[in-house]
Structures are given as structure tokens and as C-alpha cells.
Short mmCIF file of C-alpha atoms and ligand atoms in Angstrom, two decimals:
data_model
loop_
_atom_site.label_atom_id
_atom_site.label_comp_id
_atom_site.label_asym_id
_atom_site.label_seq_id
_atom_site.Cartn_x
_atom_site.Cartn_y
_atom_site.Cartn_z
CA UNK M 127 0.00 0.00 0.00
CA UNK M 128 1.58 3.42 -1.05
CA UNK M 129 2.22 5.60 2.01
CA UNK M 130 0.91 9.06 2.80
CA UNK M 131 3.44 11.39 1.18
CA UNK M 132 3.98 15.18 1.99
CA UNK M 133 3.20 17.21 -1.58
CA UNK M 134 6.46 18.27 -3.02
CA UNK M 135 5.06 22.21 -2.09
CA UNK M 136 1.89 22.97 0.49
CA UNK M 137 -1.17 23.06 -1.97
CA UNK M 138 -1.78 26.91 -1.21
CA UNK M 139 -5.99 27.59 -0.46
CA UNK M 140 -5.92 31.12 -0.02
CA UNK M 141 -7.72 32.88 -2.80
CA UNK M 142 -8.38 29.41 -4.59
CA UNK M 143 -12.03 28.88 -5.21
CA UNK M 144 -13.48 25.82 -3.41
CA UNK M 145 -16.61 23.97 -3.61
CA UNK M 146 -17.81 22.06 -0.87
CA UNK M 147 -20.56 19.67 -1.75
CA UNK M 148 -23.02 18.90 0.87
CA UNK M 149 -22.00 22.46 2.83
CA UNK M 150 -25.21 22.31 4.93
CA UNK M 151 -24.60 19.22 6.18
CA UNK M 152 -22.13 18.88 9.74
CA UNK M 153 -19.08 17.93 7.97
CA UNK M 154 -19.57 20.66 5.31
CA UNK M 155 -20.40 23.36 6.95
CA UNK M 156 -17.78 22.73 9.25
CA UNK M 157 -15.30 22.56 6.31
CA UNK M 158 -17.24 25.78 4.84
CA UNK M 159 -16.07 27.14 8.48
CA UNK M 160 -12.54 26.36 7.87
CA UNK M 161 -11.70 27.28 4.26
CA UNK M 162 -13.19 30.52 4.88
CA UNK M 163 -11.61 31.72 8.01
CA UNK M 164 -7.79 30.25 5.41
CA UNK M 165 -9.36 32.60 3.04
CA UNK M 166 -10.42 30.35 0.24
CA UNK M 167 -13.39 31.49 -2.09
CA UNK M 168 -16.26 28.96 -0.58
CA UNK M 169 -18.65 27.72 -3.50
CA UNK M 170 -21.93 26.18 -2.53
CA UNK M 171 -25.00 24.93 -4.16
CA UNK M 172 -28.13 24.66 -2.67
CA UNK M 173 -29.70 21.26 -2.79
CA UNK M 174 -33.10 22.59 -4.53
CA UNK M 175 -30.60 23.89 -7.28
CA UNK M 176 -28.31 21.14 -7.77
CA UNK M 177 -29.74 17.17 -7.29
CA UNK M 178 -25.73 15.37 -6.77
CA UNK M 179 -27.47 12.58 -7.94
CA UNK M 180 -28.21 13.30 -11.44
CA UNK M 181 -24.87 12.90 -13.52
CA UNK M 182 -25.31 15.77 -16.29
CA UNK M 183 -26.52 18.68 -13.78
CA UNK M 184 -23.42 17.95 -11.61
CA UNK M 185 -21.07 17.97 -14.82
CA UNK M 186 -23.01 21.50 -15.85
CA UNK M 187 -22.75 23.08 -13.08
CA UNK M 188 -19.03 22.33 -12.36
CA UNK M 189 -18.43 23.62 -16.29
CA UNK M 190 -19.82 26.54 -15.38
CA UNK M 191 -18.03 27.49 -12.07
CA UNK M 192 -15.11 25.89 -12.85
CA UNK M 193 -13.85 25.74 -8.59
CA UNK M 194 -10.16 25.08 -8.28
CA UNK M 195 -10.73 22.58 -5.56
CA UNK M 196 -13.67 20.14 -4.80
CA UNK M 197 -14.49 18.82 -1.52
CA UNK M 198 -17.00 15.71 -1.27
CA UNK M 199 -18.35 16.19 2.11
CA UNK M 200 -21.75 15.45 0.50
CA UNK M 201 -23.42 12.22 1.19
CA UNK M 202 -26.78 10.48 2.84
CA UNK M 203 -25.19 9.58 6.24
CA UNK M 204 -27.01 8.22 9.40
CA UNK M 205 -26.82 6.35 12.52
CA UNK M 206 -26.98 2.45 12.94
CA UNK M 207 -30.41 2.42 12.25
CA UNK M 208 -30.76 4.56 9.26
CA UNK M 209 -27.76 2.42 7.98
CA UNK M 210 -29.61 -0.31 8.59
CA UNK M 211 -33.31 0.66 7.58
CA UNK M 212 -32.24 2.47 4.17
CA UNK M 213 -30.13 -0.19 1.91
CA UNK M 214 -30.87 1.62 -1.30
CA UNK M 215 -30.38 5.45 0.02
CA UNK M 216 -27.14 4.48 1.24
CA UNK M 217 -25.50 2.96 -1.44
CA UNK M 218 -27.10 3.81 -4.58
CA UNK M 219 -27.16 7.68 -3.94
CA UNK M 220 -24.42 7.81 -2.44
CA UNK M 221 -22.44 6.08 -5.53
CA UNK M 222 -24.53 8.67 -7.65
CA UNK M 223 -23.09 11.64 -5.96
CA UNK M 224 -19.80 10.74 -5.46
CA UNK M 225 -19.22 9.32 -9.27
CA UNK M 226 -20.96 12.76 -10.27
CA UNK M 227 -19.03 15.07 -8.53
CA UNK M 228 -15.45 13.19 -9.00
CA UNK M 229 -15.82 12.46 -12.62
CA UNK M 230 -17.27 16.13 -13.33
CA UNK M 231 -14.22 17.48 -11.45
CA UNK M 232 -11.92 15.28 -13.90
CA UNK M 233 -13.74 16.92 -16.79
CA UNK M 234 -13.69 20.40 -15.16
CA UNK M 235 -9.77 20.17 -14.47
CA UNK M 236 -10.33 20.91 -10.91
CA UNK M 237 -7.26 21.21 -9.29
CA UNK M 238 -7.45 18.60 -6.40
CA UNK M 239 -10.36 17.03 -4.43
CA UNK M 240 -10.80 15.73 -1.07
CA UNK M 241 -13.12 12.70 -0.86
CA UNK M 242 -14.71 12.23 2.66
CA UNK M 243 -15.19 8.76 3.83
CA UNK M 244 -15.80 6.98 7.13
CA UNK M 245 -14.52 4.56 9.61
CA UNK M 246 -17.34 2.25 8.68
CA UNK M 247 -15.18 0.77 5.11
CA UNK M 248 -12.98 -1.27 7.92
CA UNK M 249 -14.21 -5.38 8.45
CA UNK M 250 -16.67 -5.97 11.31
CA UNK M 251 -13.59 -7.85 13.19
CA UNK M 252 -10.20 -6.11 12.22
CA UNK M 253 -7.46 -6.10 14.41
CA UNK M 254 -8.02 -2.72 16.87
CA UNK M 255 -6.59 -0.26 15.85
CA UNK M 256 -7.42 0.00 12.62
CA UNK M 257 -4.93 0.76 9.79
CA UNK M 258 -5.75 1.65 6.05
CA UNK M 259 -4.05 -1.66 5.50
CA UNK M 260 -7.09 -3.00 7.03
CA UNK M 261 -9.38 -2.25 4.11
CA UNK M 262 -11.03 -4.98 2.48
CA UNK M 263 -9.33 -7.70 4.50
CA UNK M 264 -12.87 -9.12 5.91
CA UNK M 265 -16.38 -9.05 6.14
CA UNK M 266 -17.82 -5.69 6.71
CA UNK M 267 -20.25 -4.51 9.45
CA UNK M 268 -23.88 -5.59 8.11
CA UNK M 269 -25.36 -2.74 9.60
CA UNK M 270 -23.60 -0.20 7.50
CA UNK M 271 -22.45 -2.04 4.83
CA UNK M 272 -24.19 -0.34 2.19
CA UNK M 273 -22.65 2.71 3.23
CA UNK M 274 -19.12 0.76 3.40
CA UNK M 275 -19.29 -0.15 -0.13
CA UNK M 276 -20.28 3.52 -1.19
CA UNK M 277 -17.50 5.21 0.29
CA UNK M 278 -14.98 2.00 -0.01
CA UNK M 279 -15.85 2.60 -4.03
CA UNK M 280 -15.03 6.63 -3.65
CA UNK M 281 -11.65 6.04 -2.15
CA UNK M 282 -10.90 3.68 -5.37
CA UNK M 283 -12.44 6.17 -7.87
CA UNK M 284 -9.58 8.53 -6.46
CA UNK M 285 -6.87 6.22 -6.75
CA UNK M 286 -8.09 5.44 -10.27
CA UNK M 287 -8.44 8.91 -11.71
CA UNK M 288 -4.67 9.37 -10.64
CA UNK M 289 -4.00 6.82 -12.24
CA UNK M 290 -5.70 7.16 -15.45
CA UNK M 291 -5.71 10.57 -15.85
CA UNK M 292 -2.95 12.04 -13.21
CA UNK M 293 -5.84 13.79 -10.64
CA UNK M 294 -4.53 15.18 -7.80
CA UNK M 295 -7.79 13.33 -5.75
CA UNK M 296 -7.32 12.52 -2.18
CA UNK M 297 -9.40 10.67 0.64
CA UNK M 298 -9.59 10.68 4.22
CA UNK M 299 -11.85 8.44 6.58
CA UNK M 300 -12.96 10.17 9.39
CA UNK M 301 -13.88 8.07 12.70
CA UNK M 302 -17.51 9.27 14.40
CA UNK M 303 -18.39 12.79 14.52
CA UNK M 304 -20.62 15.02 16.24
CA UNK M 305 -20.70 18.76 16.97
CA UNK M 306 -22.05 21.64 15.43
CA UNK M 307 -25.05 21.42 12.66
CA UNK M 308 -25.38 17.72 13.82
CA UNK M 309 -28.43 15.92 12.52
CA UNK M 310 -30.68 15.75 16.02
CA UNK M 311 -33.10 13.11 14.34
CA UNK M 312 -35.12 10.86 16.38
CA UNK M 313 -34.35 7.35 15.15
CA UNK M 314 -31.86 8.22 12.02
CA UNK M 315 -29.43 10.20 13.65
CA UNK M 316 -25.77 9.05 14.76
CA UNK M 317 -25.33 8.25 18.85
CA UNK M 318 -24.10 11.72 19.53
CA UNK M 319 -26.88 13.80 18.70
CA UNK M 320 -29.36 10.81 19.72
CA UNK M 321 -28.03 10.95 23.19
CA UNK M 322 -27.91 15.09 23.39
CA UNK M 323 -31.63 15.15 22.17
CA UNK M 324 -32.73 12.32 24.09
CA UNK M 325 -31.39 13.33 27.75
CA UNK M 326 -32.58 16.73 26.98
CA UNK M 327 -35.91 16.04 26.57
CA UNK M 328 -35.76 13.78 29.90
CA UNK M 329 -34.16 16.50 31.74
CA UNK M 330 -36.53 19.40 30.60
CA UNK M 331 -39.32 16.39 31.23
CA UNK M 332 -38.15 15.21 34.27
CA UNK M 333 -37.93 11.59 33.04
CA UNK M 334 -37.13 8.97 35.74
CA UNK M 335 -34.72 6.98 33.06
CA UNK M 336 -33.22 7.40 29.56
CA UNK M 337 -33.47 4.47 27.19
CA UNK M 338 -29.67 3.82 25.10
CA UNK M 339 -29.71 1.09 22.96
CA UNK M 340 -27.77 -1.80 22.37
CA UNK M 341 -25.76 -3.02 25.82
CA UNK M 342 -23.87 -0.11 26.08
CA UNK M 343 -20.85 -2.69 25.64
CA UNK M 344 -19.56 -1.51 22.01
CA UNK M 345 -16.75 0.79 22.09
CA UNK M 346 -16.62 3.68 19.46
CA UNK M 347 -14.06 6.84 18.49
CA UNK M 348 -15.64 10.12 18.88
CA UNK M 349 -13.81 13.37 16.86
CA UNK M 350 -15.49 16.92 17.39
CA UNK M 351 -16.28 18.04 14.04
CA UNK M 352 -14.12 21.17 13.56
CA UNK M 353 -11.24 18.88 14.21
CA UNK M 354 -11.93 16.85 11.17
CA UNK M 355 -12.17 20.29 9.27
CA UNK M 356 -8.89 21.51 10.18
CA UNK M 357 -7.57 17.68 9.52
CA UNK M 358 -9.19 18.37 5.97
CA UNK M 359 -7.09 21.72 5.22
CA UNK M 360 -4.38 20.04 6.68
CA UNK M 361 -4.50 17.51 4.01
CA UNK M 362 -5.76 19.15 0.95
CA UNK M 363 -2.14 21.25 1.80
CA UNK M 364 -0.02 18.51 2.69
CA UNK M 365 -0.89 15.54 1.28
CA UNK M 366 -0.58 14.19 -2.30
CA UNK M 367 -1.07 10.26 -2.84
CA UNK M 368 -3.11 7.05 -3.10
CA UNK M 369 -2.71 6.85 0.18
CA UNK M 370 -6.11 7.58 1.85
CA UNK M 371 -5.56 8.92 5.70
CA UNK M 372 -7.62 7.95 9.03
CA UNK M 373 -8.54 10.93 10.66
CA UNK M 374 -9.71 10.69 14.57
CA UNK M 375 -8.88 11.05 18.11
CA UNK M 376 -7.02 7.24 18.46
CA UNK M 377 -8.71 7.05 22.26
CA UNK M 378 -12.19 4.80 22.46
CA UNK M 379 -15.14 4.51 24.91
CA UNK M 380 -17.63 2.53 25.63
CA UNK M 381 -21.28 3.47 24.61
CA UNK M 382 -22.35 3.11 28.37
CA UNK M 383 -19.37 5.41 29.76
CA UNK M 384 -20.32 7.80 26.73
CA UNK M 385 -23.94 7.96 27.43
CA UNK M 386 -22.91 8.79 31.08
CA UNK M 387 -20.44 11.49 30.12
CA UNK M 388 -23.69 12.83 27.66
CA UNK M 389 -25.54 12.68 30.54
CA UNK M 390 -23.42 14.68 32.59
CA UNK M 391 -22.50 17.56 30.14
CA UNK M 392 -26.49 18.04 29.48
CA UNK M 393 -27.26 17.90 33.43
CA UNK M 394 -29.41 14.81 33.65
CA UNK M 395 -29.26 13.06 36.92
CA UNK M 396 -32.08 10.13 36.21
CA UNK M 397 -31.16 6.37 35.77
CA UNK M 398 -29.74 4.84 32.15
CA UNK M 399 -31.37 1.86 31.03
CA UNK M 400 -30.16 -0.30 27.96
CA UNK M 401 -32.97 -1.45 24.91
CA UNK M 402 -30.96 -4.75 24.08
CA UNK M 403 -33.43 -5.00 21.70
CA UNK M 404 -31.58 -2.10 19.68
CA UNK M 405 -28.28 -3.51 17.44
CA UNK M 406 -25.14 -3.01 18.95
CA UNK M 407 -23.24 -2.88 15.42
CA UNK M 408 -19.03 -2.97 15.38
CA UNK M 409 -17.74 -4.01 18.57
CA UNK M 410 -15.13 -2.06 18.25
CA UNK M 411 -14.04 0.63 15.34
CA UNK M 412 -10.59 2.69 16.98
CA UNK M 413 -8.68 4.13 13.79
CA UNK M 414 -4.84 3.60 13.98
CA UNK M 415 -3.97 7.44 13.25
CA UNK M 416 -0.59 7.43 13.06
CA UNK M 417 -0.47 7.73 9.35
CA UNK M 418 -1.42 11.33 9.48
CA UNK M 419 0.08 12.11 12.86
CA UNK M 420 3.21 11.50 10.60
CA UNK M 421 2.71 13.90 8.58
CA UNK M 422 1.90 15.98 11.94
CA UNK M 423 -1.50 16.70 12.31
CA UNK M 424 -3.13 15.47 15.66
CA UNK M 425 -6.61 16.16 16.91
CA UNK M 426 -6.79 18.85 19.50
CA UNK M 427 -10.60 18.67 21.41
CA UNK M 428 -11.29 16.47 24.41
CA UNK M 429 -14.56 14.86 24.41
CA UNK M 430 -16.63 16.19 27.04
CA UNK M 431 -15.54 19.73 25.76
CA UNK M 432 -16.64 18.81 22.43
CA UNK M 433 -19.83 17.52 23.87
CA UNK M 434 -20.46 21.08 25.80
CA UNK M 435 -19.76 22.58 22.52
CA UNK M 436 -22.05 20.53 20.28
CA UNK M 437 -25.03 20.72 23.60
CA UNK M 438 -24.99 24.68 23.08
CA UNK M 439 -25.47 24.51 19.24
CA UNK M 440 -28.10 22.32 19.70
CA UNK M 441 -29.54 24.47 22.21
CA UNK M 442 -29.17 27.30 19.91
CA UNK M 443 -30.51 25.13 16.86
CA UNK M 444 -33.70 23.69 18.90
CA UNK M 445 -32.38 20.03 17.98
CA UNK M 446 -32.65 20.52 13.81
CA UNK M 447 -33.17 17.80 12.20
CA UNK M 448 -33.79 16.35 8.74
CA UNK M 449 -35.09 13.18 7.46
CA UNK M 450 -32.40 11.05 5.11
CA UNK M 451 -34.65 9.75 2.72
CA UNK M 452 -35.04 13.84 2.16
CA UNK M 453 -34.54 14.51 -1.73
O1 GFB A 95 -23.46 6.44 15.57
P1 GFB A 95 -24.06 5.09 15.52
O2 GFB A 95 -25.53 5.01 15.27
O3 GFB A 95 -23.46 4.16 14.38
O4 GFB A 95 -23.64 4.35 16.90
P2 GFB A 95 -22.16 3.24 14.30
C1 GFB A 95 -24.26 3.17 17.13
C2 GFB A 95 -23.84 2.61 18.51
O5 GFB A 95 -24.41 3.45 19.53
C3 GFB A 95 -24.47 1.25 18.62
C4 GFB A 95 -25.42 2.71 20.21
O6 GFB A 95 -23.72 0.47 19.49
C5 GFB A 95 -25.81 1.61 19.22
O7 GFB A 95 -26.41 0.52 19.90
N1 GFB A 95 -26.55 3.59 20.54
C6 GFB A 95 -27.06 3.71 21.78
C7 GFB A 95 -27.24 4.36 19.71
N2 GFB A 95 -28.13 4.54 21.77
C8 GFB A 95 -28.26 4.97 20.47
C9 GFB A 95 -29.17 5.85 19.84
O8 GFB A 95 -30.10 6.40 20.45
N3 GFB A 95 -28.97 6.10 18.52
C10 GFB A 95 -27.96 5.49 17.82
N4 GFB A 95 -27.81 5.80 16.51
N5 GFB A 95 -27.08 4.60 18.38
C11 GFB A 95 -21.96 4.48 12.05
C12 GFB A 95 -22.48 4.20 10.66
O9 GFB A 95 -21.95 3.23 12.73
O10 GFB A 95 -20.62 4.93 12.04
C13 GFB A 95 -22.37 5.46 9.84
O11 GFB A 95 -23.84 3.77 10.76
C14 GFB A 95 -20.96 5.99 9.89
O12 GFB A 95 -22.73 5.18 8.52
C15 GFB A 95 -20.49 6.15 11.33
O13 GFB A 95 -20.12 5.10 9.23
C16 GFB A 95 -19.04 6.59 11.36
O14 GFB A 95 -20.99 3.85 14.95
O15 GFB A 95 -22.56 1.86 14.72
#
């Protein structure tokens, strides 16, 4: 497997003109965050005047604005249950945008693209950490696996158009996420922003207990949000290669100690119960991160500061949230 390598020169951002597909989302608007304070030229397009999924619209529209640089951040993402619930959302629109947006860039001559993944393309059962190496060594996680094969495809596209056609297209695979903009839904939202929402409501109730599902056994990687945005400048400036990069914290915790930490940052004081009913999903899913600690990024924001962070913008934001079979 080709290692990460350090550009020959920094890619330089400022003043370039980006477009970040799927800015509304968490991951893009945190990216849309970032870019903009380096003092890049952000390009968006609204979703009711741009469908990702429909091959010549995406290939018009990049003719037309032309955007040095292309981030993917755009996708149909969701907790275990969405994953789960959704087979054909996750894997045949999100092969439609990604194919869209990273051929169109390869007929637009876009200058280099960054292709968001997730921790999800490792097997079910690969040695903890996980390395890149790990990739398609083993069964996948049937809860997610649609979404595995989606984004497992997107990292390959990459590597192929540099390949075929020399693109300067890069991928990273983030670990779980939550912070700002997070997607509060009821049922299809990650285990972040279920737990925020749900011990919210039983604290502004007064609830006796707070359902979590699963056995609270599984262990899971949690990276604020704006971390992963300043781990995506990082790389769109230093990195150059096949390689695709693991981007999280390296530190796990159990779902039962993170419920309890949620629990404590929102100010509930009731009992935790466990719906063993609910999937569990990976047992484990800790990203080896050393590949991009080499090339000396590291993630800076503790957990429970995160989770004060991402409690207020939900407070702010009412607990937003948006369905993912949404157009
Ligand atoms: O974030 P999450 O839904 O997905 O976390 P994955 C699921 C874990 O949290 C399981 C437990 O062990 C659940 O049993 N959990 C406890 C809950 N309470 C809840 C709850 O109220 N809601 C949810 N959602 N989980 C995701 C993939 O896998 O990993 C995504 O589905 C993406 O596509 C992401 O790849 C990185 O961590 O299991």
C-alpha cells in the first residue's frame, strides 16, 4: 500500500475557489467554516438547485463554475439504524453523488479534491486499531455495509483517476463525529446527537430513566467536528497520494461510559437503562492514526468539551433535524 506522502510544495488555499458539496450538512459546513476563516473562495450549491445525484446537472454546473478545488463532504449519512433501515439510500445515492461530482471534477480540471469517507469501510472484526491496510481484509459490518461499499468505491475512484488521468484526488476516513449542525433526528441520527436530544428532553421532562440502545458494551471513536475540518485543510495542503488517511482522536469509549459522560455535560441526573433489543453494530471501530500524525496533524478537542460545545449549538438550533430519505 503506497504511504501518505507530503506534496512536493503545500497546496496553497488562499484565494483558490473551493466547492464544498453537501455544505449544509455537519461535515460541510464545518469545512465551509474552515476554508473561509484560510481565506479560500467557498462555493456552494443549494440542494433545490443542484440534485448530486443526477450525472449531467453535476457535470453543468461544475463547467460553469469551474472551482479550483472540490471537496466531497456530501453524502446520505445516518446512525446504525438509518444504515440499517435504508439499503438503497445508502449505497445507490451515495455512488450517484460521489461518481458525479469526482468524474465532473476530472472533466472540469479541478485542481485537487478531497473525498470524505468513514470509519465504517474497515471489516466488522479487524485487528483494533485499525490501519488503512485493514481495508477490504474481511467481512464488513452488516449494519452499514451499504454505506461501506459507497465510500470504499469513492476512495478507489480517487486512486483510479490518478492513475488514469494524473488527478490530484485525495481521501480521508474520518472516525464518528458530532458537533455543530449535527443531525438531532429521532431514530436516524448518529449516537451523539441521539443521546444530546434524548437526555434533553428527559431533563426538561423530568424523566425517571433514559433508554440507550444496544448493551452499552460496544466501544466507538468520537472526533469533534471542527477537528476533522482543520484535519481536511491540513490535508488538501499537505498531502498528495493514493494513500487515503484515518482521521480521529485514536482514544475509544464505551457506549455506556459515553452515554454517562452525555448525561453529565447536558445535566441529567435520572437512571440509564439499555434497549438490548436495539443492534449493537461494530464491537469495536478505533482508527490507527498514526499515518497522518506523521505527517503531523493530531486532533486537538477532548470529548466532554466537544460535547459542551455541540449541547450549546443544539440548544441554539432547537435540535434541527432532517429526514435522510429527504430529496
Ligand atoms: O453512531 P451510531 O448510530 O453508528 O452508533 P455506528 C451506534 C452505537 O451506539 C451502537 C449505540 O452500538 C448503538 O447501539 N446507541 C445507543 C445508539 N443509543 C443509540 C441511539 O439512540 N442512537 C444510535 N444511533 N445509536 C456508524 C455508521 O456506525 O458509524 C455510519 O452507521 C458511519 O454510517 C459512522 O459510518 C461513522 O458507529 O454503529
Amino acid at each position: 500500500m503506497a504511504t501518505a506522502t507530503d506534496a512536493a510544495e503545500p497546496f496553497v488555499l488562499t484565494g483558490r475557489r473551493v466547492w464544498v458539496a453537501g455544505h449544509r450538512g455537519m461535515v460541510g459546513s464545518a469545512i465551509v467554516r474552515r476554508l473561509e476563516a484560510d481565506g479560500a473562495a467557498v462555493l456552494t450549491a443549494e440542494r433545490r438547485d443542484l440534485d448530486l445525484t443526477r450525472q449531467a446537472d453535476v457535470e453543468a454546473w461544475l463547467d460553469r463554475h469551474r472551482p479550483d478545488v472540490v471537496v466531497v463532504a456530501a453524502a446520505k449519512v445516518g446512525g446504525i439504524h438509518a444504515n440499517a433501515t435504508y439499503p438503497v439510500d445508502f449505497l445507490r445515492d451515495n455512488l450517484a453523488i460521489e461518481t458525479n461530482i469526482i468524474h465532473g471534477a476530472h472533466l472540469a480540471d479541478v485542481g485537487k479534491l478531497l473525498f470524505l469517507g468513514s470509519s465504517c469501510i474497515y471489516p466488522r472484526l479487524a485487528p483494533q486499531p485499525m490501519t488503512e491496510d485493514a481495508l477490504l481484509t474481511g467481512p464488513l459490518e452488516p449494519t452499514n455495509e451499504w454505506y461501506a461499499i459507497a465510500k470504499i468505491a469513492g476512495i478507489k475512484l480517487c486512486q483510479a483517476y490518478r492513475r488514469q488521468y494524473g488527478r490530484d484526488f485525495v481521501a480521508v476516513m474520518p472516525t464518528n463525529l458530532y458537533g455543530p449542525g449535527d443531525n438531532y433526528h429521532p431514530t436516524d441520527s448518529h449516537v451523539p446527537a441521539a443521546l444530546i436530544r434524548r437526555f434533553h428532553e428527559a431533563k426538561t421532562a423530568g424523566a425517571a430513566e433514559v433508554t440507550v440502545w444496544g448493551t452499552g458494551r460496544p466501544l466507538r471513536e468520537f472526533l469533534y467536528v471542527d477537528d476533522l475540518a482543520d484535519a481536511c485543510a491540513f490535508v488538501l495542503r499537505h498531502h498528495s497520494g493514493e494513500a487515503f488517511l484515518n482521521v480521529g482522536t485514536g482514544e475509544e469509549i464505551a457506549i455506556g461510559a459515553f452515554a454517562e459522560t452525555v448525561a453529565e455535560v447536558v445535566g441529567y441526573r435520572g437512571r440509564i437503562v439499555y434497549d438490548t433489543g436495539r443492534p449493537d453494530g461494530a464491537p469495536r471501530k478505533r482508527l490507527d492514526v498514526s499515518r497522518l500524525a506523521a505527517l503531523g496533524w493530531r486532533a486537538r478537542t477532548p470529548l466532554r468539551d466537544g460535547l459542551a460545545l455541540a449541547y450549546a449549538d443544539f440548544l441554539a438550533g432547537g435540535g434541527r433535524f432532517r429526514d435522510v430519505t429527504a430529496g
